[in-house]
Amino acid sequence: MKALILAGGLGTRLRPLTYYLPKPLVPLLGKPLVRHIIDPLPAEVDTVILAVSYMKDALEEYFRTHDVGRKVILVNEDQPLGTGGAIKNVSRYLDGTFIAFNGDVVCSIDLKDMLRFHRSHGGIGTMSLWQVEDPSAFGVVGRDGRGRITAFQEKPRKEEAISRAINAGVYIFEREILDHIPDGVVSMERQVFPNVLDRGLHGYEFKGYWVDCGTRESIIAAQRTLLDLGGGKVSPELIQEDDATVVGANLIMRAHLRGCRVGPHVYIEDDVLVSRGAEVSESILLRGALVEEGAKVRGSIIGPGHVVAKGQDVKDEILARS
Ligand code: GDD
Ligand code: MG
């Protein structure tokens, strides 16, 4: 079986980090986002197709140097074709039922169970669903009593949303879906889903966690969720001196903490130095970042090698070379 990952977005909401790192390679707890999708795929998925356009070279380099245990095919779009155009553009690789993912979604979905659900309900496809308070930033579905989707609204105004069940960005499609995607730049959400409801599109709800990692807030929230679920640890190679304290759940690699306070919910990569009097919480410090004395970092992502100057107060920001 083939799995398709839509990974061509520009990642505008993660700039300046995404000026030199495509969104699928943004690390979430030491693992690129795209690996959070690939690694839990069921064994019957032997090929992963990545529909890319932005920063294809960086993705090619990643898959050339990392074995993910499956065949990986990167398919380029000279210009972004939209979520529907991207699916149509890889038609030649799709042979039967396939799984498709929005490339920025990390969740605890059980794909084997979703496949069972899809096979027993039939129809052109199954869409994963997740309940949220405010669905206005998402696709929203209406369903009948048997789980069949009867209406689809993309990013409705809050007061116009027909439910709080949103499109969670994981799908199982029959190849027939391709017949309903016109050529060119096409949005699945706006131009295809509303037109295939009569072919049988079912909604599959799941439990656990779900995060759209398209923004700084959501990546930090995803990190908090995964750390609280037990994803934390501290490398035995961490150098901790001058009463550096680490509080709460964190993932800390081969870094250097000197007389500072770190945590909770912090991910620190190799060769980071956090200096005396500095405080870091709810943040991501990428390889070689330097937090100078007395600086404060909260709710932020600090890019590779970036320096947070002495006494600087960084709150809810992404700092990286641009
Ligand atoms: N290859 C390719 N080409 N991929 C694309 C393109 C394109 O032109 N445009 C977007 N993508 C990829 C993005 O990289 C992302 O992984 C995925 O498609 C969804 O696009 P986003 O831009 O992140 O959409 P969104 O977050 O506003 O909304 C989508 O996701 C929500 C759930 O997170 C929609 O599918 C909503 O209905 C859904 O609720
Ligand atoms: Mg998104």
XYZ file of C-alpha atoms and ligand atoms in Angstrom:
362
model
C 0.000 0.000 0.000
C 1.100 3.554 -0.702
C 1.033 6.482 1.695
C 1.076 10.017 0.359
C 2.285 12.956 2.406
C 1.365 16.460 1.284
C 4.518 18.339 2.082
C 4.655 21.233 -0.311
C 3.398 24.090 1.806
C 5.655 27.099 2.264
C 5.467 26.956 6.051
C 4.882 30.708 6.156
C 3.638 30.593 9.719
C 6.976 29.103 10.849
C 9.213 31.736 9.294
C 12.079 32.535 9.618
C 12.823 28.902 10.554
C 11.289 27.671 7.298
C 13.483 29.947 5.191
C 16.154 27.282 5.400
C 14.279 24.229 6.699
C 11.178 22.858 4.963
C 8.274 22.333 7.372
C 8.434 18.492 7.181
C 11.985 18.637 8.551
C 11.210 20.940 11.464
C 12.157 18.876 14.519
C 9.568 17.873 17.057
C 11.317 16.240 20.000
C 14.384 15.321 18.022
C 12.526 13.892 15.053
C 11.527 15.745 11.878
C 7.749 16.220 11.663
C 7.602 13.945 8.620
C 9.087 11.041 10.628
C 6.257 11.362 13.151
C 4.039 10.418 10.197
C 6.249 7.804 8.513
C 7.431 5.847 11.557
C 3.984 4.720 12.830
C 2.716 3.650 9.372
C 1.348 0.092 9.347
C 3.645 -2.586 7.932
C 1.503 -2.964 4.812
C 2.649 0.489 3.660
C 5.742 -0.219 1.597
C 6.064 3.085 -0.272
C 5.829 6.668 0.911
C 5.243 9.364 -1.675
C 6.062 12.917 -0.693
C 4.409 15.633 -2.742
C 6.823 18.519 -2.435
C 7.609 21.823 -4.019
C 9.214 24.122 -1.509
C 12.850 23.218 -0.627
C 12.815 19.872 -2.379
C 16.615 19.620 -2.269
C 16.728 19.639 1.532
C 14.125 16.859 1.638
C 15.988 14.820 -0.977
C 19.181 15.161 1.011
C 17.387 14.043 4.174
C 15.998 10.864 2.605
C 19.308 10.120 0.840
C 21.076 10.117 4.207
C 18.357 8.528 6.401
C 16.872 5.083 5.925
C 13.189 5.164 6.926
C 12.602 1.482 6.225
C 10.349 2.096 3.239
C 10.739 3.185 -0.320
C 10.428 6.981 -0.509
C 9.481 8.780 -3.708
C 9.669 12.566 -3.875
C 7.434 14.136 -6.479
C 8.080 17.751 -7.273
C 5.634 20.452 -8.284
C 7.204 23.269 -10.259
C 4.640 25.527 -8.686
C 2.462 24.516 -5.716
C -0.626 22.757 -7.072
C -2.726 22.963 -3.920
C -3.736 19.934 -1.858
C -5.862 18.454 -4.675
C -3.427 19.225 -7.492
C -0.657 17.616 -5.455
C -2.647 14.370 -5.150
C -3.506 14.378 -8.850
C 0.149 15.030 -9.686
C 1.223 11.706 -8.119
C -1.554 9.669 -9.821
C 0.957 7.503 -11.666
C 2.216 6.061 -8.365
C -1.206 5.293 -6.884
C -2.569 1.821 -7.593
C -5.379 1.095 -5.138
C -6.553 2.240 -1.730
C -4.047 4.747 -0.329
C -3.500 6.757 2.841
C -2.932 10.506 2.556
C -1.684 12.947 5.160
C -1.434 16.654 5.602
C 2.300 16.796 6.289
C 2.034 19.026 9.330
C -0.253 16.897 11.469
C 1.009 14.815 14.372
C -1.487 12.555 16.094
C -2.159 9.268 17.835
C -4.446 7.862 15.139
C -4.505 4.065 14.816
C -4.216 3.614 11.051
C -4.944 -0.114 11.143
C -8.215 0.615 12.894
C -8.977 3.421 10.431
C -8.339 1.007 7.534
C -10.757 -1.505 9.084
C -13.317 1.279 9.458
C -12.817 2.349 5.834
C -13.168 -1.195 4.509
C -16.321 -1.864 6.484
C -18.000 1.461 5.593
C -17.005 1.497 1.939
C -17.263 4.596 -0.233
C -14.697 6.801 -1.943
C -12.872 7.724 1.223
C -12.603 8.121 4.974
C -11.592 11.368 6.660
C -10.149 11.449 10.174
C -12.029 13.779 12.517
C -11.095 15.565 15.714
C -13.218 17.665 18.061
C -12.112 21.225 18.809
C -13.592 24.208 20.641
C -13.198 26.666 17.776
C -13.276 25.037 14.331
C -12.857 28.271 12.338
C -9.225 27.554 11.341
C -10.080 24.110 9.966
C -12.299 22.078 7.687
C -15.610 21.316 9.413
C -17.946 18.395 8.722
C -21.605 17.603 9.204
C -22.537 13.898 9.452
C -25.556 11.670 9.409
C -26.261 9.091 12.091
C -24.133 6.456 10.362
C -20.950 8.544 10.160
C -21.381 9.577 6.572
C -20.213 13.134 5.874
C -23.102 15.186 4.530
C -21.484 18.642 4.431
C -17.959 20.063 4.369
C -17.026 23.691 5.090
C -13.411 24.897 4.872
C -12.539 27.476 7.508
C -16.065 28.758 8.178
C -16.654 31.735 10.435
C -17.067 30.441 13.989
C -20.759 31.307 14.124
C -21.409 29.570 10.808
C -19.654 26.291 11.604
C -22.057 23.367 11.404
C -20.248 21.323 14.057
C -17.028 21.169 16.061
C -15.790 18.040 14.291
C -12.859 19.056 12.087
C -10.905 17.436 9.299
C -7.822 16.107 11.090
C -5.816 15.822 7.864
C -5.427 12.035 7.634
C -7.385 10.307 4.865
C -7.901 6.936 3.265
C -8.956 7.238 -0.362
C -9.923 4.883 -3.121
C -8.150 5.590 -6.412
C -11.496 6.779 -7.766
C -10.936 10.090 -5.918
C -8.509 11.031 -8.716
C -11.418 11.157 -11.193
C -12.921 13.994 -9.156
C -9.829 16.225 -9.070
C -9.599 18.601 -12.033
C -6.196 19.469 -13.539
C -4.178 22.446 -12.347
C -4.164 24.162 -8.976
C -6.904 22.529 -6.905
C -7.899 22.637 -3.252
C -9.168 19.289 -1.949
C -10.990 21.099 0.796
C -12.744 23.734 -1.307
C -13.160 22.053 -4.688
C -13.209 18.293 -4.173
C -14.655 17.251 -0.792
C -17.966 19.119 -1.245
C -18.396 17.396 -4.642
C -17.706 13.791 -3.639
C -20.036 13.530 -0.645
C -22.501 11.528 -2.732
C -19.741 8.971 -3.474
C -19.562 8.102 0.240
C -17.073 9.963 2.410
C -17.096 8.788 6.015
C -15.784 10.404 9.160
C -13.509 8.450 11.504
C -13.059 9.851 15.016
C -10.149 8.799 17.182
C -8.868 9.431 20.694
C -5.542 10.472 22.169
C -3.897 13.576 20.771
C -3.923 15.587 17.584
C -1.890 18.664 16.718
C -1.549 20.686 13.535
C 2.114 21.694 13.726
C 1.856 24.573 11.286
C 2.557 27.344 13.791
C 4.977 28.095 16.630
C 2.199 27.790 19.212
C 1.033 24.465 17.857
C 4.537 22.941 17.684
C 5.191 23.981 21.267
C 1.793 22.573 22.252
C 2.599 19.299 20.462
C 5.915 19.117 22.261
C 4.181 19.684 25.622
C 1.678 16.917 24.870
C 4.355 14.403 23.838
C 6.602 15.259 26.801
C 3.727 14.844 29.238
C 3.000 11.463 27.669
C 6.490 10.360 28.658
C 8.615 11.519 25.732
C 11.131 13.261 27.976
C 14.704 12.338 28.855
C 18.056 13.880 29.530
C 21.163 12.690 27.700
C 23.878 11.176 29.869
C 26.205 13.469 27.912
C 24.496 16.614 29.201
C 26.943 18.809 31.104
C 25.242 20.456 34.065
C 27.282 22.744 36.316
C 27.033 25.605 38.817
C 23.687 24.402 40.166
C 21.898 24.337 36.840
C 18.364 23.081 37.516
C 16.078 21.141 35.212
C 12.373 21.075 36.121
C 9.464 19.064 34.683
C 9.483 16.947 31.544
C 12.077 17.899 28.908
C 14.161 16.310 26.185
C 17.745 17.451 26.483
C 20.559 16.183 24.295
C 24.356 16.647 24.524
C 24.179 20.256 25.687
C 25.723 22.415 28.366
C 23.696 24.029 31.156
C 25.561 26.420 33.425
C 23.881 27.909 36.501
C 20.556 28.296 34.701
C 16.985 27.058 35.051
C 15.526 24.910 32.289
C 12.007 23.465 31.978
C 9.337 22.472 31.841
C 8.610 21.336 28.272
C 11.900 22.241 26.669
C 13.681 20.466 23.828
C 17.402 21.178 23.601
C 19.622 19.839 20.819
C 23.340 19.047 20.847
C 25.927 21.759 21.427
C 23.516 24.260 22.955
C 24.835 26.376 25.825
C 22.507 27.969 28.365
C 24.447 30.413 30.543
C 24.287 31.569 34.160
C 21.075 33.128 35.351
C 19.217 32.263 32.132
C 15.716 30.760 32.245
C 14.221 28.624 29.479
C 10.728 27.090 29.469
C 8.166 25.829 26.882
C 10.721 26.260 24.104
C 12.923 24.635 21.486
C 16.657 25.360 21.280
C 18.144 23.955 18.105
C 21.703 22.746 17.557
C 24.416 25.128 18.680
C 22.057 27.818 19.984
C 23.506 30.024 22.703
C 21.484 31.600 25.498
C 23.656 34.201 27.183
C 23.671 35.180 30.833
C 20.406 36.227 32.404
C 18.381 35.839 29.216
C 14.811 34.526 29.378
C 13.272 32.310 26.683
C 9.606 31.283 26.874
C 7.255 29.799 24.272
C 9.898 30.254 21.572
C 11.942 28.436 18.957
C 15.612 29.406 18.737
C 17.194 28.325 15.464
C 20.528 26.562 14.952
C 23.518 28.582 16.140
C 21.357 31.562 17.031
C 22.468 33.729 19.947
C 20.020 35.072 22.528
C 21.939 38.022 23.911
C 22.731 38.672 27.547
C 19.617 39.718 29.467
C 17.366 39.462 26.372
C 13.743 38.550 27.047
C 12.328 36.339 24.296
C 8.654 35.435 24.538
C 6.549 33.680 21.891
C 9.002 34.198 19.034
C 10.874 32.271 16.376
C 14.460 33.483 16.122
C 16.644 32.156 13.334
C 18.831 33.529 10.624
C 16.646 34.644 7.730
N 2.523 19.282 -2.301
C 1.779 20.278 -1.858
N 1.419 21.259 -2.727
N 1.408 20.297 -0.565
C 0.650 21.331 -0.142
C 0.260 22.379 -0.978
C 0.674 22.333 -2.358
O 0.382 23.211 -3.170
N -0.487 23.261 -0.251
C -0.541 22.765 1.001
N 0.155 21.598 1.069
C 0.337 20.759 2.243
C 0.889 21.539 3.423
O 2.301 21.448 3.450
C 0.274 20.832 4.606
O 1.061 19.730 4.995
C -1.054 20.297 4.048
O -0.938 20.308 2.632
C -2.274 21.142 4.470
O -2.027 22.486 4.091
P -2.049 23.677 5.161
O -1.686 24.922 4.430
O -1.269 23.320 6.380
O -3.588 23.731 5.465
P -4.341 24.156 6.798
O -3.598 23.713 7.999
O -4.665 25.611 6.689
O -5.726 23.317 6.662
C -5.709 21.947 6.357
O -5.412 21.173 7.503
C -6.407 21.211 8.549
C -5.944 20.250 9.634
O -4.692 20.564 10.080
C -7.096 21.551 5.769
O -6.980 20.242 5.257
C -8.185 21.634 6.840
O -9.415 21.136 6.301
C -7.789 20.786 8.035
O -8.757 20.906 9.074
Mg -1.738 22.975 8.398
